[in-house]
Short mmCIF file of C-alpha atoms in Angstrom, two decimals:
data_model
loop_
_atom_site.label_atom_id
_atom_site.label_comp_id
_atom_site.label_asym_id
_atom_site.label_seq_id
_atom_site.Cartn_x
_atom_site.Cartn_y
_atom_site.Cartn_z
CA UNK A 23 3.83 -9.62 -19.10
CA UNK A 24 6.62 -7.49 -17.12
CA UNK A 25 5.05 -4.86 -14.78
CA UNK A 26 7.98 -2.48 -13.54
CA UNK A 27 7.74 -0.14 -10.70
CA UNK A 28 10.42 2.33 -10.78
CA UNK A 29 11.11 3.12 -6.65
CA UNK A 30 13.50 5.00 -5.06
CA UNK A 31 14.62 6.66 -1.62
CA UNK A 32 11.87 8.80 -0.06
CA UNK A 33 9.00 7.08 -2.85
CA UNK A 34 5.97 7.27 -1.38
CA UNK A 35 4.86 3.83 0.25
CA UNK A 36 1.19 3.70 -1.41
CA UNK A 37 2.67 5.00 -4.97
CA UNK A 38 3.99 1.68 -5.27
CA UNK A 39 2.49 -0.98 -2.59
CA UNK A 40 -0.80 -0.23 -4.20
CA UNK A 41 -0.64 -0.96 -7.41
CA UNK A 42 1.61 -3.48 -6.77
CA UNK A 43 -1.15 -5.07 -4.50
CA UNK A 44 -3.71 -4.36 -7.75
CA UNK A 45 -1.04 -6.66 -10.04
CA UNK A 46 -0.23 -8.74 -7.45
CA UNK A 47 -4.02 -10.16 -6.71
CA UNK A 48 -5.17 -9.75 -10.11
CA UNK A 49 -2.79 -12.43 -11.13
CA UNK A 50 -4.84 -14.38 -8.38
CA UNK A 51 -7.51 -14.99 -11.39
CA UNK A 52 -5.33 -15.76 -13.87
CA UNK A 53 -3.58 -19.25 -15.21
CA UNK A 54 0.12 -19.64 -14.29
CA UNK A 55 1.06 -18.29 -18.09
CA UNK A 56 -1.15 -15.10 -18.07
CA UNK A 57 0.13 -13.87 -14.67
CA UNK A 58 1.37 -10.91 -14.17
CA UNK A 59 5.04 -10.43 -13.50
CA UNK A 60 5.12 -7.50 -11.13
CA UNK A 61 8.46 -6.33 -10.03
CA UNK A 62 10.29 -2.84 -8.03
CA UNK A 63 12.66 -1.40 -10.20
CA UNK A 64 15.37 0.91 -8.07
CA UNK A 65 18.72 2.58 -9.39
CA UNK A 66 22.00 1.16 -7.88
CA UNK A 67 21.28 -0.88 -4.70
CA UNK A 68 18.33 -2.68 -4.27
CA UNK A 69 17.74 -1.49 -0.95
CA UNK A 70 15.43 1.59 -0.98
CA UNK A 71 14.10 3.60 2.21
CA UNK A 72 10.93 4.99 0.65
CA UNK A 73 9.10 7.76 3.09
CA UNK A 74 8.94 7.25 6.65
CA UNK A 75 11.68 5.09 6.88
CA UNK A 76 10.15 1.91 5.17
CA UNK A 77 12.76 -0.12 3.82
CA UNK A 78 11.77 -2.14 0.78
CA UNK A 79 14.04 -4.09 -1.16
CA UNK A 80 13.49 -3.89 -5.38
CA UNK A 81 13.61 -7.12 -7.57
CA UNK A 82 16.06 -5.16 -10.23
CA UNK A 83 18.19 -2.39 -10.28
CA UNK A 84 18.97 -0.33 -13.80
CA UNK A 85 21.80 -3.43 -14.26
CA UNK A 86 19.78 -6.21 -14.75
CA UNK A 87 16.30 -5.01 -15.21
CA UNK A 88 14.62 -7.07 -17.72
CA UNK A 89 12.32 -5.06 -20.74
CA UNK A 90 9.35 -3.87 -19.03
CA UNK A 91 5.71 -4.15 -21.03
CA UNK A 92 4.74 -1.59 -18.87
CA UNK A 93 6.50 0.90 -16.56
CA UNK A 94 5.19 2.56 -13.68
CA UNK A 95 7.15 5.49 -12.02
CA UNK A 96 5.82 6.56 -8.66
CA UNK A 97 5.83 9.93 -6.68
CA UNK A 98 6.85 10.90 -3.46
CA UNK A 99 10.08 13.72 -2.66
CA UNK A 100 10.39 13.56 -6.47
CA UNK A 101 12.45 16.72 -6.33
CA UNK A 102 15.83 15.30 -5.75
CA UNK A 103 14.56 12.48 -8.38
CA UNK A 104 14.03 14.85 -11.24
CA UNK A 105 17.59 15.84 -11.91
CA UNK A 106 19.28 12.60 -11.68
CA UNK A 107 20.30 12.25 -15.40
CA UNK A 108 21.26 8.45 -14.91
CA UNK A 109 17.79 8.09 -14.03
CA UNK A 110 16.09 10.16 -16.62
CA UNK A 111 17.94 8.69 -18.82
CA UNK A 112 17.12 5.27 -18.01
CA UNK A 113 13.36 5.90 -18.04
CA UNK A 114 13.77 7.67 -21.41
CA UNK A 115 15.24 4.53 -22.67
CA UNK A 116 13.03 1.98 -20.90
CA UNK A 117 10.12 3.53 -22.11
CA UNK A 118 11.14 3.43 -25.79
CA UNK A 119 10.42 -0.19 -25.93
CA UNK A 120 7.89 -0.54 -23.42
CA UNK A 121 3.82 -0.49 -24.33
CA UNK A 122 2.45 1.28 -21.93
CA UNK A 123 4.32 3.98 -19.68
CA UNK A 124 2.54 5.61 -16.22
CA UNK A 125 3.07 7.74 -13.03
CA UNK A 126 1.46 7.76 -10.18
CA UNK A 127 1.28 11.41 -8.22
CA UNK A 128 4.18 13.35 -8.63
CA UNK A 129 5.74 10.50 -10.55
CA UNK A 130 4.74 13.01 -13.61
CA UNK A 131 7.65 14.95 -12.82
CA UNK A 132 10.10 12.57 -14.28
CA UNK A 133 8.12 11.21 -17.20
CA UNK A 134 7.84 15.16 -17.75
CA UNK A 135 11.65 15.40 -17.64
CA UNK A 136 12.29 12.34 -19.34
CA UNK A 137 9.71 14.05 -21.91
CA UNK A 138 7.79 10.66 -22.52
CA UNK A 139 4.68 13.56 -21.55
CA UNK A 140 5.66 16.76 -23.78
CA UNK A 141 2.14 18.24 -25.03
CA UNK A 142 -0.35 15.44 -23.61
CA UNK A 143 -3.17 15.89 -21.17
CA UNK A 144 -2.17 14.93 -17.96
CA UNK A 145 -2.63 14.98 -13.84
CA UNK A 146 -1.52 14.76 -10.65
CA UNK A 147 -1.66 15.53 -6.61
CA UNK A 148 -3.59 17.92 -6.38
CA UNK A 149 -1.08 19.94 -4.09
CA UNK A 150 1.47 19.89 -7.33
CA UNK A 151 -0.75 20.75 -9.93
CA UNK A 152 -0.11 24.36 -9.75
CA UNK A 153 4.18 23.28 -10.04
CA UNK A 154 3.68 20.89 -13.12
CA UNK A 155 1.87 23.63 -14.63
CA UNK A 156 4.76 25.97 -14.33
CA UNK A 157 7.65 23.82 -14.83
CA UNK A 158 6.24 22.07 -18.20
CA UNK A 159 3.88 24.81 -19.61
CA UNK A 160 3.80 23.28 -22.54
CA UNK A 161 1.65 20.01 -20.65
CA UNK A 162 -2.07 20.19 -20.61
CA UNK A 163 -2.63 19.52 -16.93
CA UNK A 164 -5.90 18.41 -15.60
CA UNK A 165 -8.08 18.37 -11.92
CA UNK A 166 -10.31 16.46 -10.39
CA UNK A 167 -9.83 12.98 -12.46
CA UNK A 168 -8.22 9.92 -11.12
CA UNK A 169 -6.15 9.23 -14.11
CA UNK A 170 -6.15 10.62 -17.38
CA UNK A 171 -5.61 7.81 -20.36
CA UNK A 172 -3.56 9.41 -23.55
CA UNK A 173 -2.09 7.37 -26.38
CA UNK A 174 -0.66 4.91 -23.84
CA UNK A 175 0.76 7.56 -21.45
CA UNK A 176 -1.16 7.44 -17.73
CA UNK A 177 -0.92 9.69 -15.33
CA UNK A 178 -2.69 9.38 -12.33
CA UNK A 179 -3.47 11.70 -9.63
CA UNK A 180 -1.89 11.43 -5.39
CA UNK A 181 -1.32 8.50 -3.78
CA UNK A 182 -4.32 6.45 -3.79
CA UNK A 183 -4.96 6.80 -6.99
CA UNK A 184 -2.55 4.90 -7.94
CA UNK A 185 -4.49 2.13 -7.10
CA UNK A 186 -7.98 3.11 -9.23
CA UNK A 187 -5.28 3.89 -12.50
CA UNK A 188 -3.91 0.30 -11.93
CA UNK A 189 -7.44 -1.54 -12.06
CA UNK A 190 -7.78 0.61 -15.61
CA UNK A 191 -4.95 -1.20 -16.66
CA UNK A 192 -5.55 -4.60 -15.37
CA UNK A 193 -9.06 -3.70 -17.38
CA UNK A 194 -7.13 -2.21 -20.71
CA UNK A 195 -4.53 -5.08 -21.24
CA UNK A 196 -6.76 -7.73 -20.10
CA UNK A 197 -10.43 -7.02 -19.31
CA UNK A 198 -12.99 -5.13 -17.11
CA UNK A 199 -14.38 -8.15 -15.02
CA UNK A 200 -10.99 -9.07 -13.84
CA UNK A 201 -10.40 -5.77 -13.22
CA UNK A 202 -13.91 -5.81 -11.25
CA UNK A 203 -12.97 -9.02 -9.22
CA UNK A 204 -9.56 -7.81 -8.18
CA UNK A 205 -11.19 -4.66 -6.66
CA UNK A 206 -13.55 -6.92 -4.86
CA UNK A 207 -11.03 -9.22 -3.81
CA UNK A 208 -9.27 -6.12 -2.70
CA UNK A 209 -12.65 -4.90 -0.97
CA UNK A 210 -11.67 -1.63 -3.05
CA UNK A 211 -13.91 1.09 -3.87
CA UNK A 212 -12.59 1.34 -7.24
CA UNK A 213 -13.29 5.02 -8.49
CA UNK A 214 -13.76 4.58 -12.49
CA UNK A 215 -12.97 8.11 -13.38
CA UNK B 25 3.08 7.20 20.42
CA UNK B 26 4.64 3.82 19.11
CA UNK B 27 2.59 2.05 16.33
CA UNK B 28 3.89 -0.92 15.60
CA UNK B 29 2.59 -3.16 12.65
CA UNK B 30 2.74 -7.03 13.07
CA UNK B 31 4.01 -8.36 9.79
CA UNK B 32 5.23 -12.05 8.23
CA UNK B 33 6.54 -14.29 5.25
CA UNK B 34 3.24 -14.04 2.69
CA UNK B 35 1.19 -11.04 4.75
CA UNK B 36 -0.53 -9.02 2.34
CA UNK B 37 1.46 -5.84 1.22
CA UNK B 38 -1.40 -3.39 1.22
CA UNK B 39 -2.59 -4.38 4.47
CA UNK B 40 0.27 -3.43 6.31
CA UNK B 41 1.56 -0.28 3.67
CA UNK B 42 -2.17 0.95 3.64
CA UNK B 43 -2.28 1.45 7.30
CA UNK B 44 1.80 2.49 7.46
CA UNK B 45 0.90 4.85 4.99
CA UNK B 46 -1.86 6.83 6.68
CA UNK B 47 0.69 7.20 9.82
CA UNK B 48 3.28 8.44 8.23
CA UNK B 49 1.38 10.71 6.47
CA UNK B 50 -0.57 12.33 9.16
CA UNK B 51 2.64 12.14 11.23
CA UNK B 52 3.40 14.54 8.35
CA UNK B 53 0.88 17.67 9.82
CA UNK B 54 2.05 17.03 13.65
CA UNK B 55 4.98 18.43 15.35
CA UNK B 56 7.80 16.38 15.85
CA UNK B 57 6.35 15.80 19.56
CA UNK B 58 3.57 14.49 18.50
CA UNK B 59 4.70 12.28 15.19
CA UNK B 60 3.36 9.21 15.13
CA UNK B 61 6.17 6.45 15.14
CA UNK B 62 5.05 3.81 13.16
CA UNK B 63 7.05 0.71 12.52
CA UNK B 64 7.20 -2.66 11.09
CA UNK B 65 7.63 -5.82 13.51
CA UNK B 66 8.47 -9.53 12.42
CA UNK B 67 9.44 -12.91 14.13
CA UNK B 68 12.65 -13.47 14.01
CA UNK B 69 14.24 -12.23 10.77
CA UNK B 70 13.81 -8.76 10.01
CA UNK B 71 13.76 -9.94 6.12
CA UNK B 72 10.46 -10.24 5.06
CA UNK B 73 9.05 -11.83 1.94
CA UNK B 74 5.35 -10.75 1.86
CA UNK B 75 2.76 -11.85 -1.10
CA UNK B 76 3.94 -11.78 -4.91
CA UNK B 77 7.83 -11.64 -3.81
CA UNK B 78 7.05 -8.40 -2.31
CA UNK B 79 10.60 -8.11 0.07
CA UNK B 80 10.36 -5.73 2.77
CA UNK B 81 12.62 -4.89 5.91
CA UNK B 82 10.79 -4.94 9.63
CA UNK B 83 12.45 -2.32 11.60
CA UNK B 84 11.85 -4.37 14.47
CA UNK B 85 11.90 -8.69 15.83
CA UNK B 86 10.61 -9.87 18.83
CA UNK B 87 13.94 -9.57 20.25
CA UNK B 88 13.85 -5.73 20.53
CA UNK B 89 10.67 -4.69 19.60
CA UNK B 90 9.94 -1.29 22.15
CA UNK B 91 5.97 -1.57 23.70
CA UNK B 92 3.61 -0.29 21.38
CA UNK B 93 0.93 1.40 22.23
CA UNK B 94 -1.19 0.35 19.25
CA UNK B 95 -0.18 -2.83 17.83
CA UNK B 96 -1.95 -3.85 14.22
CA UNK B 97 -1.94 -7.24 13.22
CA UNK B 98 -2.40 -7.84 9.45
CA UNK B 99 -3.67 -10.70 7.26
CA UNK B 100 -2.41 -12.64 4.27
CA UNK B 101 -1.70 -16.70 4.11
CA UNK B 102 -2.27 -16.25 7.99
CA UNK B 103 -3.27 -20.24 8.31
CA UNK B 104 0.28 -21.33 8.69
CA UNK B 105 1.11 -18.10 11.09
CA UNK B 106 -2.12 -18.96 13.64
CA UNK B 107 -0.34 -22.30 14.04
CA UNK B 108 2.87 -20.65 15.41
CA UNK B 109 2.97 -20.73 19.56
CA UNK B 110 5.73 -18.73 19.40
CA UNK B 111 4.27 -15.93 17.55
CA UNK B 112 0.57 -16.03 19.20
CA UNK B 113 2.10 -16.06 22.42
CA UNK B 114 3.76 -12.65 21.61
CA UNK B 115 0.71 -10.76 20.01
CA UNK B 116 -1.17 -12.10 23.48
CA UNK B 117 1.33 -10.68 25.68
CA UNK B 118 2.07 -7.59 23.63
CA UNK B 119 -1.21 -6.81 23.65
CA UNK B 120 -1.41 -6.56 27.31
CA UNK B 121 0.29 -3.34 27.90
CA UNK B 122 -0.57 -1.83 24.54
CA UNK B 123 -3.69 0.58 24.43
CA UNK B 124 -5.79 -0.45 21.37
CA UNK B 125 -5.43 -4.08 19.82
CA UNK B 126 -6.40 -4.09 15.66
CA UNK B 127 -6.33 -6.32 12.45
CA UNK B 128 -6.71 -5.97 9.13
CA UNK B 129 -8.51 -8.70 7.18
CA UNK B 130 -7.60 -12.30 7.98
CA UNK B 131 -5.10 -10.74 10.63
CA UNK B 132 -8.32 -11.75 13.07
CA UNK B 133 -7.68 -15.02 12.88
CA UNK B 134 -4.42 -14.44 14.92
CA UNK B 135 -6.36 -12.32 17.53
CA UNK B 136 -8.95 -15.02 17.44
CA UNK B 137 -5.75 -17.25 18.38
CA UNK B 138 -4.43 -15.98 20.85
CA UNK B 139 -7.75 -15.21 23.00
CA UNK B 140 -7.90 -11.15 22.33
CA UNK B 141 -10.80 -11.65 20.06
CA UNK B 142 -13.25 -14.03 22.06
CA UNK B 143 -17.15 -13.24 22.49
CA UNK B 144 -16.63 -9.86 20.52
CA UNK B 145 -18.12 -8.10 17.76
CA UNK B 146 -15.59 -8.59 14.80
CA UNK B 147 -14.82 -8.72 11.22
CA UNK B 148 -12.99 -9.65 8.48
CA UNK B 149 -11.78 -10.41 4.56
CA UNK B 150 -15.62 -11.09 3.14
CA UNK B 151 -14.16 -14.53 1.73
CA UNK B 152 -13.11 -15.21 4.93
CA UNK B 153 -16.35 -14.90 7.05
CA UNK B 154 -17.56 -18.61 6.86
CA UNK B 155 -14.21 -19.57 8.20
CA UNK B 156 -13.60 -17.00 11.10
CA UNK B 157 -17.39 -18.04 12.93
CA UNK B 158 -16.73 -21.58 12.55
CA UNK B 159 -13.22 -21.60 13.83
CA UNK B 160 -13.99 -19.57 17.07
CA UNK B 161 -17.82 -19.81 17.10
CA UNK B 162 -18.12 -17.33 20.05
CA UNK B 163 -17.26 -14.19 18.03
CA UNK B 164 -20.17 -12.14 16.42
CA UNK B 165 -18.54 -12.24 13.16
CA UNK B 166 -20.62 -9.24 10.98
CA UNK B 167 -20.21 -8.27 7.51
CA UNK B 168 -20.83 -4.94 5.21
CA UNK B 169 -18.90 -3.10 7.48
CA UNK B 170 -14.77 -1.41 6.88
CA UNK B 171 -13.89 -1.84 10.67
CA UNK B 172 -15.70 -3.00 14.24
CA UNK B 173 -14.48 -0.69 16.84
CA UNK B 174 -15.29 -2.75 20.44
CA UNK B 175 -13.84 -1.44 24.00
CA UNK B 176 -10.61 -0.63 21.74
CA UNK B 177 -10.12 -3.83 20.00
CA UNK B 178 -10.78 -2.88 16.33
CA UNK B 179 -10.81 -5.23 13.55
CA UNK B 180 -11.40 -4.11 10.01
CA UNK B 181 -12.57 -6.17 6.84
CA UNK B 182 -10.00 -7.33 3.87
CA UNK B 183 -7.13 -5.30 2.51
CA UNK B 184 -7.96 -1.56 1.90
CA UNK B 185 -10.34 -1.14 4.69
CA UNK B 186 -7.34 -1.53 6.51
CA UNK B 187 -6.56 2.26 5.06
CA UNK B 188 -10.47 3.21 6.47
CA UNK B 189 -9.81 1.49 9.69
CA UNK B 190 -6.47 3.18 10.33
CA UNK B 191 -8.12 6.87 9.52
CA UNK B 192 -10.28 5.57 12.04
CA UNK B 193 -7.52 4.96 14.31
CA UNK B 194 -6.09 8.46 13.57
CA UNK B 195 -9.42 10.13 14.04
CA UNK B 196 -9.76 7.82 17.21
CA UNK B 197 -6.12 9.26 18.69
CA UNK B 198 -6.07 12.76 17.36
CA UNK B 199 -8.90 14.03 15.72
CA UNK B 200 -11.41 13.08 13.06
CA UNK B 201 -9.73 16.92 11.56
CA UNK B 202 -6.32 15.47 10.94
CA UNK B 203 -7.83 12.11 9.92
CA UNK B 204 -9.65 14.09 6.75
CA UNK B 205 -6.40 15.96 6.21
CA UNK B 206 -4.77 13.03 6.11
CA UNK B 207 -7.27 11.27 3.81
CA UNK B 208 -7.55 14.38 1.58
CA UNK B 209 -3.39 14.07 1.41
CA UNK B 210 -3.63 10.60 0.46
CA UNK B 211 -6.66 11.49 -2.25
CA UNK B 212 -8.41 8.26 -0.91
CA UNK B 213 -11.92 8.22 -0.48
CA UNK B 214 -12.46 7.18 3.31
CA UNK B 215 -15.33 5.24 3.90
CA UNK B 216 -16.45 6.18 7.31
CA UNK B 217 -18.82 2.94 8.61
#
């Protein structure tokens, strides 16, 4: 199963190193055909300097990016992000074919634009609620949850829990004690909510 | 003040972006005085394949890696890395001149190598605790804890108490203020002891 991160300059480091970590160990558990196959996902070069100058290199760029089962698009300076049209676009189109779509913290901004979210229930960092809110009125937008689960469309809240929303979907597509053992593994203090 | 993170070919990804994380984001509420400057350090190469093809860029080698002044040493497949002279010899030396010595999870073993870590109070990954007291059977290996502080040699238990540890740190530095800004900023639920 493909797990795509979609990364780019000035992403925040957590948005994507967690729940990369969360696919990464759960796959740990699982026999060499179940694994997970976790990958970064960036635009044009596969050299990205996320926030404070950490310089990750993604597996694909938009050229050669296999189908993704499920894409995750992270947060960070999303402003700049949000009116890229390529990139819009491309997540628009990625996301057509792909079971499960989710954002991590501000990530929501470009599922949002991409309107993959339109009229759901969604969340996240608490510092942009009040800006989602205004920019998509028509988006039910939630506080105080870790992630909020609709029809296949998860948003999570800041940073960390990125991590917490990626255990709930090691537990939805395969079940809650692997889920359970990667957070140990992880020595995690999952938050279930 | 120079933080550099030690960092190698299958470390674990979230224990050195947890802790680069929580710099760069409390670095984030300081004046540009008083930034932290956190960085990545590796061997030789400053191309990096950690766990799960996970690719990352150090911003620093051995050759011209500045003095830090706390120098964090993370875990991972470390059992080939506590076999390298090269590399032990440089985390002993380093650690000399630098002000507060850490690890994160089986990044103990390497401090444990290279004689930082001798009749302390330490810890480590959980899975790992049988292993680090019979390899060096001087420590006082302890479990149930996120981090041992001791006379500024800090280890912390496996992967995300490296994040507690490293508020820790901050709170340790700074102030335990910015530590819960920074926390609060990264919506992660520090766990304090």
């Amino acid at each position: 199963m493909n797990i795509g991160i979609y990364i780019y300059d000035n992403a925040e480091v957590l948005d994507f190193s967690g729940p990369f970590e969360v696919f990464s160990v759960a796959s740990r558990f699982l026999d060499e055909k179940e694994k997970f196959n976790v990958f970064l996902i960036s635009e044009k070069s596969p050299t990205v300097t996320a926030r404070g100058n950490y310089k990750i290199n993604s597996h694909y760029t938009f050229e050669n990016v296999p189908q993704t089962d499920v894409l995750i698009v992270v947060g960070g300076v999303h402003t700049e992000e949000v009116k890229k049209t390529t990139v819009i676009n491309w997540i628009k189109e990625q996301s057509k074919n792909t079971k499960i779509v989710a954002s991590v913290c501000t990530g929501a901004f470009l599922l949002a634009e991409a309107k993959i979210i339109t009229n759901h229930t969604v969340t996240t960092h608490w510092e942009d609620i009040p800006d989602l809110k205004n920019d998509y009125p028509t988006l039910d937008v939630v506080e105080d949850v870790r992630w909020v689960d609709e029809e296949n469309i998860i948003t999570s809240a800041g940073i960390s829990a990125g991590i917490d929303m990626s255990l709930h979907l090691v537990s939805k597509i395969k079940n809650l004690e692997l889920a359970n053992k990667t957070a140990k593994q992880m020595q995690f203090d999952w938050i279930k909510s």
